[in-house]
Short mmCIF file of C-alpha atoms and ligand atoms in Angstrom, two decimals:
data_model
loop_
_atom_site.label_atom_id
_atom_site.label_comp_id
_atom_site.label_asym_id
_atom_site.label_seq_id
_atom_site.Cartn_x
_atom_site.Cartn_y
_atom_site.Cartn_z
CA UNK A 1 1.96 4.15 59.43
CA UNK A 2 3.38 5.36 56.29
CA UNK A 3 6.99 6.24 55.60
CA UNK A 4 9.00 8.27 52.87
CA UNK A 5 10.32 5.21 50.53
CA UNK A 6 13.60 7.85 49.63
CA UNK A 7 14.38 8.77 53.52
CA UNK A 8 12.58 6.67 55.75
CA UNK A 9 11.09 9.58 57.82
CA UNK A 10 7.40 8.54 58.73
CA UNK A 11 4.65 10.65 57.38
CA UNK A 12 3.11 12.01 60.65
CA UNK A 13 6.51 13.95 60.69
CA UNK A 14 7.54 14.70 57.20
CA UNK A 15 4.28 14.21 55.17
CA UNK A 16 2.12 14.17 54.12
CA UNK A 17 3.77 11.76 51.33
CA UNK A 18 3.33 12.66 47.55
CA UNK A 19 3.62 9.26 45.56
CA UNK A 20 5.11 7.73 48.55
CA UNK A 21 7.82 10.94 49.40
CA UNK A 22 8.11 12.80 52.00
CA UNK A 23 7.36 16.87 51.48
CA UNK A 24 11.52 17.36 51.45
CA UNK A 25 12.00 14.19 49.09
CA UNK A 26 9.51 15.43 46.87
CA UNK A 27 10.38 18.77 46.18
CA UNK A 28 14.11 16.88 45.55
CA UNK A 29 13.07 14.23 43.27
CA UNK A 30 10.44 16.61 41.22
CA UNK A 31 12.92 20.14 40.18
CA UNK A 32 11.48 22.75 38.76
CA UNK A 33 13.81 24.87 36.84
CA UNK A 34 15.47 22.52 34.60
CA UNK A 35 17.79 24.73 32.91
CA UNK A 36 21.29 24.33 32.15
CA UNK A 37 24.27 26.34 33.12
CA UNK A 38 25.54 27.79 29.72
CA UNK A 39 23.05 29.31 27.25
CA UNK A 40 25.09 30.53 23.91
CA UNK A 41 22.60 33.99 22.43
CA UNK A 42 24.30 36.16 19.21
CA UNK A 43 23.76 39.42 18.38
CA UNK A 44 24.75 41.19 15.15
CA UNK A 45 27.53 43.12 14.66
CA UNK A 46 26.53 45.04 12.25
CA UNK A 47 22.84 46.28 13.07
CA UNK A 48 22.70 45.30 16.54
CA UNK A 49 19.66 42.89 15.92
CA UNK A 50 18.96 39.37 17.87
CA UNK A 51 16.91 36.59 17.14
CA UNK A 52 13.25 36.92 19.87
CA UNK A 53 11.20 33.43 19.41
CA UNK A 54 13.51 32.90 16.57
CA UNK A 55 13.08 35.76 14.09
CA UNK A 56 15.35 38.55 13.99
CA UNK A 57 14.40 41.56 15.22
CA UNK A 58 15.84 45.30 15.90
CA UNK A 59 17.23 45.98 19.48
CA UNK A 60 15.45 48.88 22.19
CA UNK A 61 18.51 50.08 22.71
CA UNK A 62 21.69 50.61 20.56
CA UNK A 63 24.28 51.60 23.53
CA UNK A 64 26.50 48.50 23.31
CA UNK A 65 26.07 47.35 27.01
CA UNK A 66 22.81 48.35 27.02
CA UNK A 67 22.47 45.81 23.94
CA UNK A 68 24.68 43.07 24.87
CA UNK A 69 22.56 42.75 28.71
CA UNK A 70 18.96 43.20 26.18
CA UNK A 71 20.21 40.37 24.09
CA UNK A 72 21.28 38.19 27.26
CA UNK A 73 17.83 39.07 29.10
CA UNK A 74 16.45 37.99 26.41
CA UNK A 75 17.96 34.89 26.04
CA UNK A 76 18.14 33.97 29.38
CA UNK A 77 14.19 34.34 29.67
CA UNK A 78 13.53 32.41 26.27
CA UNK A 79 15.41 29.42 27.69
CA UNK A 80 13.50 29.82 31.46
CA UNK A 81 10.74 30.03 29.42
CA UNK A 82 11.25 26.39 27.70
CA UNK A 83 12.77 24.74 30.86
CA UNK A 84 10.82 24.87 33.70
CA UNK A 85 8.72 21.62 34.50
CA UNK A 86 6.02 20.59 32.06
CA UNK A 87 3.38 20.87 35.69
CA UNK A 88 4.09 24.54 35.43
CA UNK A 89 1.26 26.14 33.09
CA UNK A 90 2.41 29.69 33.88
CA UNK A 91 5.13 31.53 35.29
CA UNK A 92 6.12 35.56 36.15
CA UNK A 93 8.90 37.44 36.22
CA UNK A 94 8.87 39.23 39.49
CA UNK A 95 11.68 41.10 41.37
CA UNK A 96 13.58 39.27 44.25
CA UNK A 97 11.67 40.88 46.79
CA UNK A 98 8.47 39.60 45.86
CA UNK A 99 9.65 36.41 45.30
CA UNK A 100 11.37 36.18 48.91
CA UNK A 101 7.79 37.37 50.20
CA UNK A 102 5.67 34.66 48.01
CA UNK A 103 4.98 31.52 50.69
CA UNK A 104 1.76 30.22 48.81
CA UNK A 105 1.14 29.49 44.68
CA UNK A 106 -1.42 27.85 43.21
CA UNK A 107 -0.72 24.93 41.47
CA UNK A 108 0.98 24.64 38.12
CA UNK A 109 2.21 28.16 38.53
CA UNK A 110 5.89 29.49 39.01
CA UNK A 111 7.23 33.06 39.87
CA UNK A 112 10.92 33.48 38.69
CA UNK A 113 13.17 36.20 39.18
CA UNK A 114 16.50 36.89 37.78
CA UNK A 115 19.85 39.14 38.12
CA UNK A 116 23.04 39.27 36.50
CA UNK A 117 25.66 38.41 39.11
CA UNK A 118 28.89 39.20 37.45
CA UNK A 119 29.57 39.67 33.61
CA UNK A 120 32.82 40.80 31.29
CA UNK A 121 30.86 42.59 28.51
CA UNK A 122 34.27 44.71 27.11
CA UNK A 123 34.97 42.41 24.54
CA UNK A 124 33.03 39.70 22.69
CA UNK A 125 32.11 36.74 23.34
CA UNK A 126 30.50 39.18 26.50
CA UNK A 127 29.74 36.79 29.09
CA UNK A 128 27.11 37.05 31.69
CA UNK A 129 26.58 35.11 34.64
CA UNK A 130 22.97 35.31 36.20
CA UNK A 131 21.69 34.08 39.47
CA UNK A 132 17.79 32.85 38.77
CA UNK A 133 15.39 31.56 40.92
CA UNK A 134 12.63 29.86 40.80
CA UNK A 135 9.31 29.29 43.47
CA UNK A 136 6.73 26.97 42.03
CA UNK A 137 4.35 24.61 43.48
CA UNK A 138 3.40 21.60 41.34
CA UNK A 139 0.95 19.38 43.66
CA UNK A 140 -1.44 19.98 45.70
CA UNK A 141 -0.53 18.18 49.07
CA UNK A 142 2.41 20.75 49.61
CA UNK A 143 3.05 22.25 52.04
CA UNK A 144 5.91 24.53 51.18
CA UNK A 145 6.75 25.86 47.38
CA UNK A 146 9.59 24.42 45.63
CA UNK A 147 12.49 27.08 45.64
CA UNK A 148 15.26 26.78 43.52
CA UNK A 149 18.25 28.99 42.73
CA UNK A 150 20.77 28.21 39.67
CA UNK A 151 23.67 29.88 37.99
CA UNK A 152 23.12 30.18 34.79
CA UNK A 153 26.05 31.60 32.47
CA UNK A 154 25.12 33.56 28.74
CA UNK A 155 27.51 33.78 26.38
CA UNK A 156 26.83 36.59 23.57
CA UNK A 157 28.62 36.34 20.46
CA UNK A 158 28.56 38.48 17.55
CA UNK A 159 27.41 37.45 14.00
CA UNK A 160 25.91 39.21 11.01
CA UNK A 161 21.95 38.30 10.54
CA UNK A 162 20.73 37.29 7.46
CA UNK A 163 19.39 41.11 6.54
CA UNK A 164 23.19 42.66 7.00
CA UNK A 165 24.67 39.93 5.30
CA UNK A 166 22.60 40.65 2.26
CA UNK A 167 23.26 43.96 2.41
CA UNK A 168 26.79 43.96 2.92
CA UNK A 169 26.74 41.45 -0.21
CA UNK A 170 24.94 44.25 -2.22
CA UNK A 171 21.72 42.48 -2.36
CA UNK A 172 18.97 44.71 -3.83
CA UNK A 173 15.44 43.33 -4.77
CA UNK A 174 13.60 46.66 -6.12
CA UNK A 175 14.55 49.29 -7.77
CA UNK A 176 12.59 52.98 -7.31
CA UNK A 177 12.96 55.24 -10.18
CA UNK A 178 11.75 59.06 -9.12
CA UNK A 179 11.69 60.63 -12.65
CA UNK A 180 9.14 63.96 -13.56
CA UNK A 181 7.43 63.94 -16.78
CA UNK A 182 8.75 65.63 -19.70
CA UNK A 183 11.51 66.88 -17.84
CA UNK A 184 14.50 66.21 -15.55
CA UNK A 185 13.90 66.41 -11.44
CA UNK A 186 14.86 69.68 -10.23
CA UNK A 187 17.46 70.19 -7.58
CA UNK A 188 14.79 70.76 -5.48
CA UNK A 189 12.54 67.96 -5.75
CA UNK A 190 15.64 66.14 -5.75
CA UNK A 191 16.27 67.07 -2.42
CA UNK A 192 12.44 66.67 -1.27
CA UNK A 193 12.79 63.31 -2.58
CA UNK A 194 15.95 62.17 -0.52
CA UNK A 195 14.55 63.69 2.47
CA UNK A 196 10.64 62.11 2.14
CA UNK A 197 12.28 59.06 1.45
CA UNK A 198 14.92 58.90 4.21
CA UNK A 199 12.53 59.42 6.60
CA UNK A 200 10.02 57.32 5.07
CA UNK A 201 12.89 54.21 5.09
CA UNK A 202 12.80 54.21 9.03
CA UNK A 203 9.32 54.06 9.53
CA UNK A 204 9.04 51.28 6.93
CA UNK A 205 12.47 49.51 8.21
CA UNK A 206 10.86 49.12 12.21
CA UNK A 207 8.46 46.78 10.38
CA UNK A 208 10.06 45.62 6.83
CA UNK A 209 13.73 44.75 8.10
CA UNK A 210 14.32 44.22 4.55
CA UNK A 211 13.24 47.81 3.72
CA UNK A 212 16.58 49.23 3.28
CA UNK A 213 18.31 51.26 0.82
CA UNK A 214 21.35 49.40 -0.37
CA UNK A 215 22.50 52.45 -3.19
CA UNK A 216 21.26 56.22 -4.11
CA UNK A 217 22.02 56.99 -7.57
CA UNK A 218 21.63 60.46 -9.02
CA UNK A 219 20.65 60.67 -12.73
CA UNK A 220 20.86 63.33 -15.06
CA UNK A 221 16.59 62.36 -15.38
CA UNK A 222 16.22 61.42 -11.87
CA UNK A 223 16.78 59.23 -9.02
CA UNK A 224 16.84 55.76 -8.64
CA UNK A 225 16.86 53.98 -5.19
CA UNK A 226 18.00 50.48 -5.02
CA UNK A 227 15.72 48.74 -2.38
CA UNK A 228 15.78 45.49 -0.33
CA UNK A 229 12.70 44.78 -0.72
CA UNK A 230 9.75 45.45 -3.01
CA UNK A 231 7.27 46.21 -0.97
CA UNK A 232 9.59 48.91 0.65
CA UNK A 233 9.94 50.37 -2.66
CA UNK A 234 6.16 50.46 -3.48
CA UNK A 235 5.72 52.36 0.10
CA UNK A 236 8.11 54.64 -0.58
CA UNK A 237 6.19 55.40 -4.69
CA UNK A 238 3.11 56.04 -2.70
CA UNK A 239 4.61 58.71 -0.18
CA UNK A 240 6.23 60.56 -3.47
CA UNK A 241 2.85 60.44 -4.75
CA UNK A 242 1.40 61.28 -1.94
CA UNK A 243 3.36 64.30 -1.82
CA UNK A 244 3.73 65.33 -5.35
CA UNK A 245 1.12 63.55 -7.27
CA UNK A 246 2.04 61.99 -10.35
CA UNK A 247 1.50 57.85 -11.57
CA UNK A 248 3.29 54.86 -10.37
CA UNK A 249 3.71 51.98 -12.69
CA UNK A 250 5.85 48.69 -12.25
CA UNK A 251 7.94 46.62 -14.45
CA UNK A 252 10.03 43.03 -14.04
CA UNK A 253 12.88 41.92 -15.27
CA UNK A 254 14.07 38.29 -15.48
CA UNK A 255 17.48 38.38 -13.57
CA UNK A 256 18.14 34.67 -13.35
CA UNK A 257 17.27 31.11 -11.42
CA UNK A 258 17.28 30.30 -8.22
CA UNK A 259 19.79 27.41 -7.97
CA UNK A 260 18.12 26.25 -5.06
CA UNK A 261 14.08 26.19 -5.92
CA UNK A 262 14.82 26.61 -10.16
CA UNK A 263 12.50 28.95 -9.90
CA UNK A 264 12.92 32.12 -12.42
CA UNK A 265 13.91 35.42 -10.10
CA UNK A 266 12.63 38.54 -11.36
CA UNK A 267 13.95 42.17 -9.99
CA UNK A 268 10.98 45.02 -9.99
CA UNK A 269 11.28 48.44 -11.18
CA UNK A 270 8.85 50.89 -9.27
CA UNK A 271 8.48 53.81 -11.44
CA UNK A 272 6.75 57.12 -10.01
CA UNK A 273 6.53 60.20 -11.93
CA UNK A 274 5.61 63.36 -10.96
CA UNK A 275 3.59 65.88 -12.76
CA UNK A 276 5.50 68.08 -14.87
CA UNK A 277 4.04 71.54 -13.63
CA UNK A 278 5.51 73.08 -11.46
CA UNK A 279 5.58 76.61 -8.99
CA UNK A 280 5.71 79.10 -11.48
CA UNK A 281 4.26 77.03 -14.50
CA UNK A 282 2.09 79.17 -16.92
CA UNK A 283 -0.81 76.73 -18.08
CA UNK A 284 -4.12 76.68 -19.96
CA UNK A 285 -6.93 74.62 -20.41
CA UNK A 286 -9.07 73.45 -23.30
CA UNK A 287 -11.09 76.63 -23.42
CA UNK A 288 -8.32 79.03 -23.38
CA UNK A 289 -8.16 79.84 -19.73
CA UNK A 290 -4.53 81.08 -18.45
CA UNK A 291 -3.44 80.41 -15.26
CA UNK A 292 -0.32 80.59 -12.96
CA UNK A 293 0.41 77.85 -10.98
CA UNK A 294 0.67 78.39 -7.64
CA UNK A 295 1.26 75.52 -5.86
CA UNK A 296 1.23 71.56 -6.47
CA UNK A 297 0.51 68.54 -4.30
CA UNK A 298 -0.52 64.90 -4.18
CA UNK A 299 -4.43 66.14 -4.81
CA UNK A 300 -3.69 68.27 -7.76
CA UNK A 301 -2.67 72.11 -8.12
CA UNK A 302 -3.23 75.68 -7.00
CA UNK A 303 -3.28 78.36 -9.71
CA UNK A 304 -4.92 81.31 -10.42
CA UNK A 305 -6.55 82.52 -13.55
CA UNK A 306 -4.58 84.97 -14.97
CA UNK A 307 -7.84 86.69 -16.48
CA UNK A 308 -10.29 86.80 -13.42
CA UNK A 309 -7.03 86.83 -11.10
CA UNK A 310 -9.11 84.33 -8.75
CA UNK A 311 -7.12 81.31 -7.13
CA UNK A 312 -8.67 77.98 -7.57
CA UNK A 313 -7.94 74.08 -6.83
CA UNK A 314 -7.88 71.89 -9.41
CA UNK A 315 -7.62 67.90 -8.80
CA UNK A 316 -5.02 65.65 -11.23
CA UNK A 317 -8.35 63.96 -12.74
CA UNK A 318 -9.60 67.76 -13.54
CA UNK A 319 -6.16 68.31 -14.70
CA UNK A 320 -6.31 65.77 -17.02
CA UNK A 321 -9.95 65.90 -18.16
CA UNK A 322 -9.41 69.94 -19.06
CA UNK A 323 -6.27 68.68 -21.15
CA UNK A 324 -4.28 71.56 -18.98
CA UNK A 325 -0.84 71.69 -20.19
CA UNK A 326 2.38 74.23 -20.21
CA UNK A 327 2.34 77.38 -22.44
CA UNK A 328 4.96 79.58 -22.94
CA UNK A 329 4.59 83.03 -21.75
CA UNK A 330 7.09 86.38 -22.71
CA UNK A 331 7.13 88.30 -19.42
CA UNK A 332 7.28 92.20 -20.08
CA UNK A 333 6.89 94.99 -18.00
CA UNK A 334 4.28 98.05 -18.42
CA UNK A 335 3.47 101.13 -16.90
CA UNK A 336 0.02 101.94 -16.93
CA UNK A 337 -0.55 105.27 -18.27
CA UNK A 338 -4.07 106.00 -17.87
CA UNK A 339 -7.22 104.12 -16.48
CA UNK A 340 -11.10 104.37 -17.59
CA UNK A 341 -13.67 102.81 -15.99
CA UNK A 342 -13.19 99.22 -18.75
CA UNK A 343 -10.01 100.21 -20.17
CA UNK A 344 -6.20 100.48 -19.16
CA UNK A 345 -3.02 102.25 -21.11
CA UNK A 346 0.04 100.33 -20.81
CA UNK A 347 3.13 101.41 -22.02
CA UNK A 348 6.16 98.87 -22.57
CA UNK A 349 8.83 99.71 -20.35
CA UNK A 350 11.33 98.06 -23.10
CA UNK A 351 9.96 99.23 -26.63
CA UNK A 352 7.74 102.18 -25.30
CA UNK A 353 4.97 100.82 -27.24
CA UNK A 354 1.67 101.55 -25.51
CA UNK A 355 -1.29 99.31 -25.75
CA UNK A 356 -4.74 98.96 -24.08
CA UNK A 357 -5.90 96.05 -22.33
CA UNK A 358 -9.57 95.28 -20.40
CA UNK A 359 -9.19 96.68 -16.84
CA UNK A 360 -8.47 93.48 -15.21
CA UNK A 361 -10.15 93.07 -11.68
CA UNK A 362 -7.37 94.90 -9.27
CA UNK A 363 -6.18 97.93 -8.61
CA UNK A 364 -3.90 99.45 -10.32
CA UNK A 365 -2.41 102.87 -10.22
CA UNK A 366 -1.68 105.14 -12.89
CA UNK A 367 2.50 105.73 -13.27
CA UNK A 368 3.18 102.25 -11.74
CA UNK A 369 4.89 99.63 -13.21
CA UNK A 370 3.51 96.63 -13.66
CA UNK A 371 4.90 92.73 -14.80
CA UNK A 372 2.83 91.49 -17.89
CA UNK A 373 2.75 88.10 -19.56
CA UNK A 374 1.64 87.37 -23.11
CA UNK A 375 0.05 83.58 -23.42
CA UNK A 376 -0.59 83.06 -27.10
CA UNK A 377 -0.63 86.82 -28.42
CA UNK A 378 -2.60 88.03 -25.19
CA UNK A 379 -1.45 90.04 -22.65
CA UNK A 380 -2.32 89.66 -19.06
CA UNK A 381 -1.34 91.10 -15.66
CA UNK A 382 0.99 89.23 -13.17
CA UNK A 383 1.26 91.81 -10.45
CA UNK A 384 2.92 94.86 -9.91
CA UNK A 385 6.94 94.98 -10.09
CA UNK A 386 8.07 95.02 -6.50
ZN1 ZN B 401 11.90 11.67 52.41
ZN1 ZN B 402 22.24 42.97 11.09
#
């Protein structure tokens, strides 16, 4: 006969032994959830963020108690995570009921559930006390499942991560430069711009923490954005070119040494510029075509030819190829006074001159007014005045 070398209770009524204990003494001598009573978590104050496995990331939730119980879960589970027995391979979270119901485990694995028991989150540190408990089974002569309950107590304290503190300290690492070419940004694009690359920012920020925009500032030329990081920057050249078209180009600037690794810090300068044509923009090409630009975009531009009145699409390398560029054009307006089959009578509306012109391919009405543009001692139609 065998007995329990910790209790002296004989194994035919408290066995069978495990390494000479008793089922009762062995579950004792061989606790599961190893964890202490006070876990100390931080969140920042500034963005809300927590360190997860060590890296900071952004909260689910912003609502402060929300937060403060997300960064305490969070925590608390982190620290379960790293102090249960080395024997257990694998644990779940599971809700209280289950875990009351769970009589049999295989071995090595542990269910653990979890509730905050009382808590003063209304000013910081916010403290959270959590019952957790713990059913595991660790050997295979067991009859029952180790079940253990602890009070564990997370204290949440507010700090500013590494990402605020930089940007509170004015930290900037790129900066964008939105400028058009030839010519100032208009109000417009100006306002495109900001908006594009506001909402641009948040997509890149839920992966590039660093992403942010630490200063906006308006320039009589255009817009510069100082980022916090470069690659946020370069993102945020490609949606403007995405959207308007235009080149991006890059430049660096020696800024100073890093005390720390002597290595030479450089700052980037993401430049995009956007084509200068614009809605409106009279244009020709290298064989003398007019057109009026209708619309622009990332792919090229819209415009119709002012002599066939046709729209057509026209990519930037097209653009570029045909060496289209900006004419000047002196509006007018014109009444046409009479119409032959290849031939229409115009009369200025300002210097009553009258003049003939092809019949272009619309319809036109004798006695109507109509707006007229000249392109390098040409006339053509616009459209009729409205
Ligand atoms: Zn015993
Ligand atoms: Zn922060």
């Amino acid at each position: 006969m065998r007995f329990c070398y910790r209790c002296g209770i004989s194994e035919s009524e408290g066995g069978p032994l495990i390494d000479g204990l008793c089922q009762i003494c062995y579950r004792k001598e061989n606790p599961v959830l190893l964890i202490e009573g006070e876990i100390n978590t931080e969140l920042c104050g500034n963005c809300g963020s927590y360190k997860k496995r060590g890296v900071w990331v952004d909260p689910h939730s912003y609502e402060l108690e929300e937060l403060i119980f997300e960064v305490a879960d969070n925590a608390l589970l982190e620290t379960i995570g790293d102090s249960l027995d080395e024997r257990i391979r694998e644990f779940k979270i599971v809700h209280f009921d289950e875990l009351e119901e769970t009589v049999e485990l295989p071995v090595g694995k542990a269910l653990v559930a979890f509730r905050p028991i009382d808590w003063h989150i209304e000013y910081f540190p916010a403290i959270i006390t959590y019952e957790v408990r713990v059913k595991a089974k660790t050997h295979e002569l067991q009859r029952e499942l180790h079940d253990e309950a602890k009070k564990v107590t997370v204290y949440v304290r507010q700090t500013v991560c590494p990402r605020c503190s930089k940007f509170l300290g004015g930290y900037f690492e790129a900066i964008l430069q939105v400028r058009a070419e030839d010519r100032p940004l208009t109000e417009e694009e100006r306002k495109a711009i900001g908006k594009l690359v506001e909402d641009k920012v948040d997509e890149i920020m839920r992966r590039d923490r660093m992403g942010f925009i630490q200063d906006t500032i308006e320039k009589e030329e255009g817009l510069d954005f100082y980022m916090g990081s470069t690659s946020s920057a370069r993102k945020l050249a490609q949606a403007i070119r995405e959207r308007f078209g235009g080149t991006i180009s890059e430049a660096y600037e020696l800024v100073g040494v890093d005390r720390q690794t002597s290595r030479e810090v450089y700052r980037t300068s993401v430049s995009v510029r956007i084509p200068k044509f614009q809605k409106g923009d009279l244009v020709t090409d290298r064989h003398g075509n007019v057109y009026e630009v209708e619309r622009v975009d990332g792919k090229g531009m819209g415009m119709r030819n002012l002599a066939t009145l046709e729209s057509e699409h026209r990519d930037w390398k097209t653009i570029k190829r045909e060496g289209m560029d900006v004419v000047e054009g002196e509006i007018s307006e014109a009444m046409v006074t009479s119409i032959t089959p290849t031939e229409v009578q115009l009369m200025d509306m300002q210097t009553y001159e009258t003049y003939e012109l092809g019949r272009p391919p619309m319809e036109l009405r004798e006695g109507e007014v109509y707006r007229m543009v000249e392109v390098r001692g040409r006339k053509y139609f616009l459209g009729r005045k409205e």
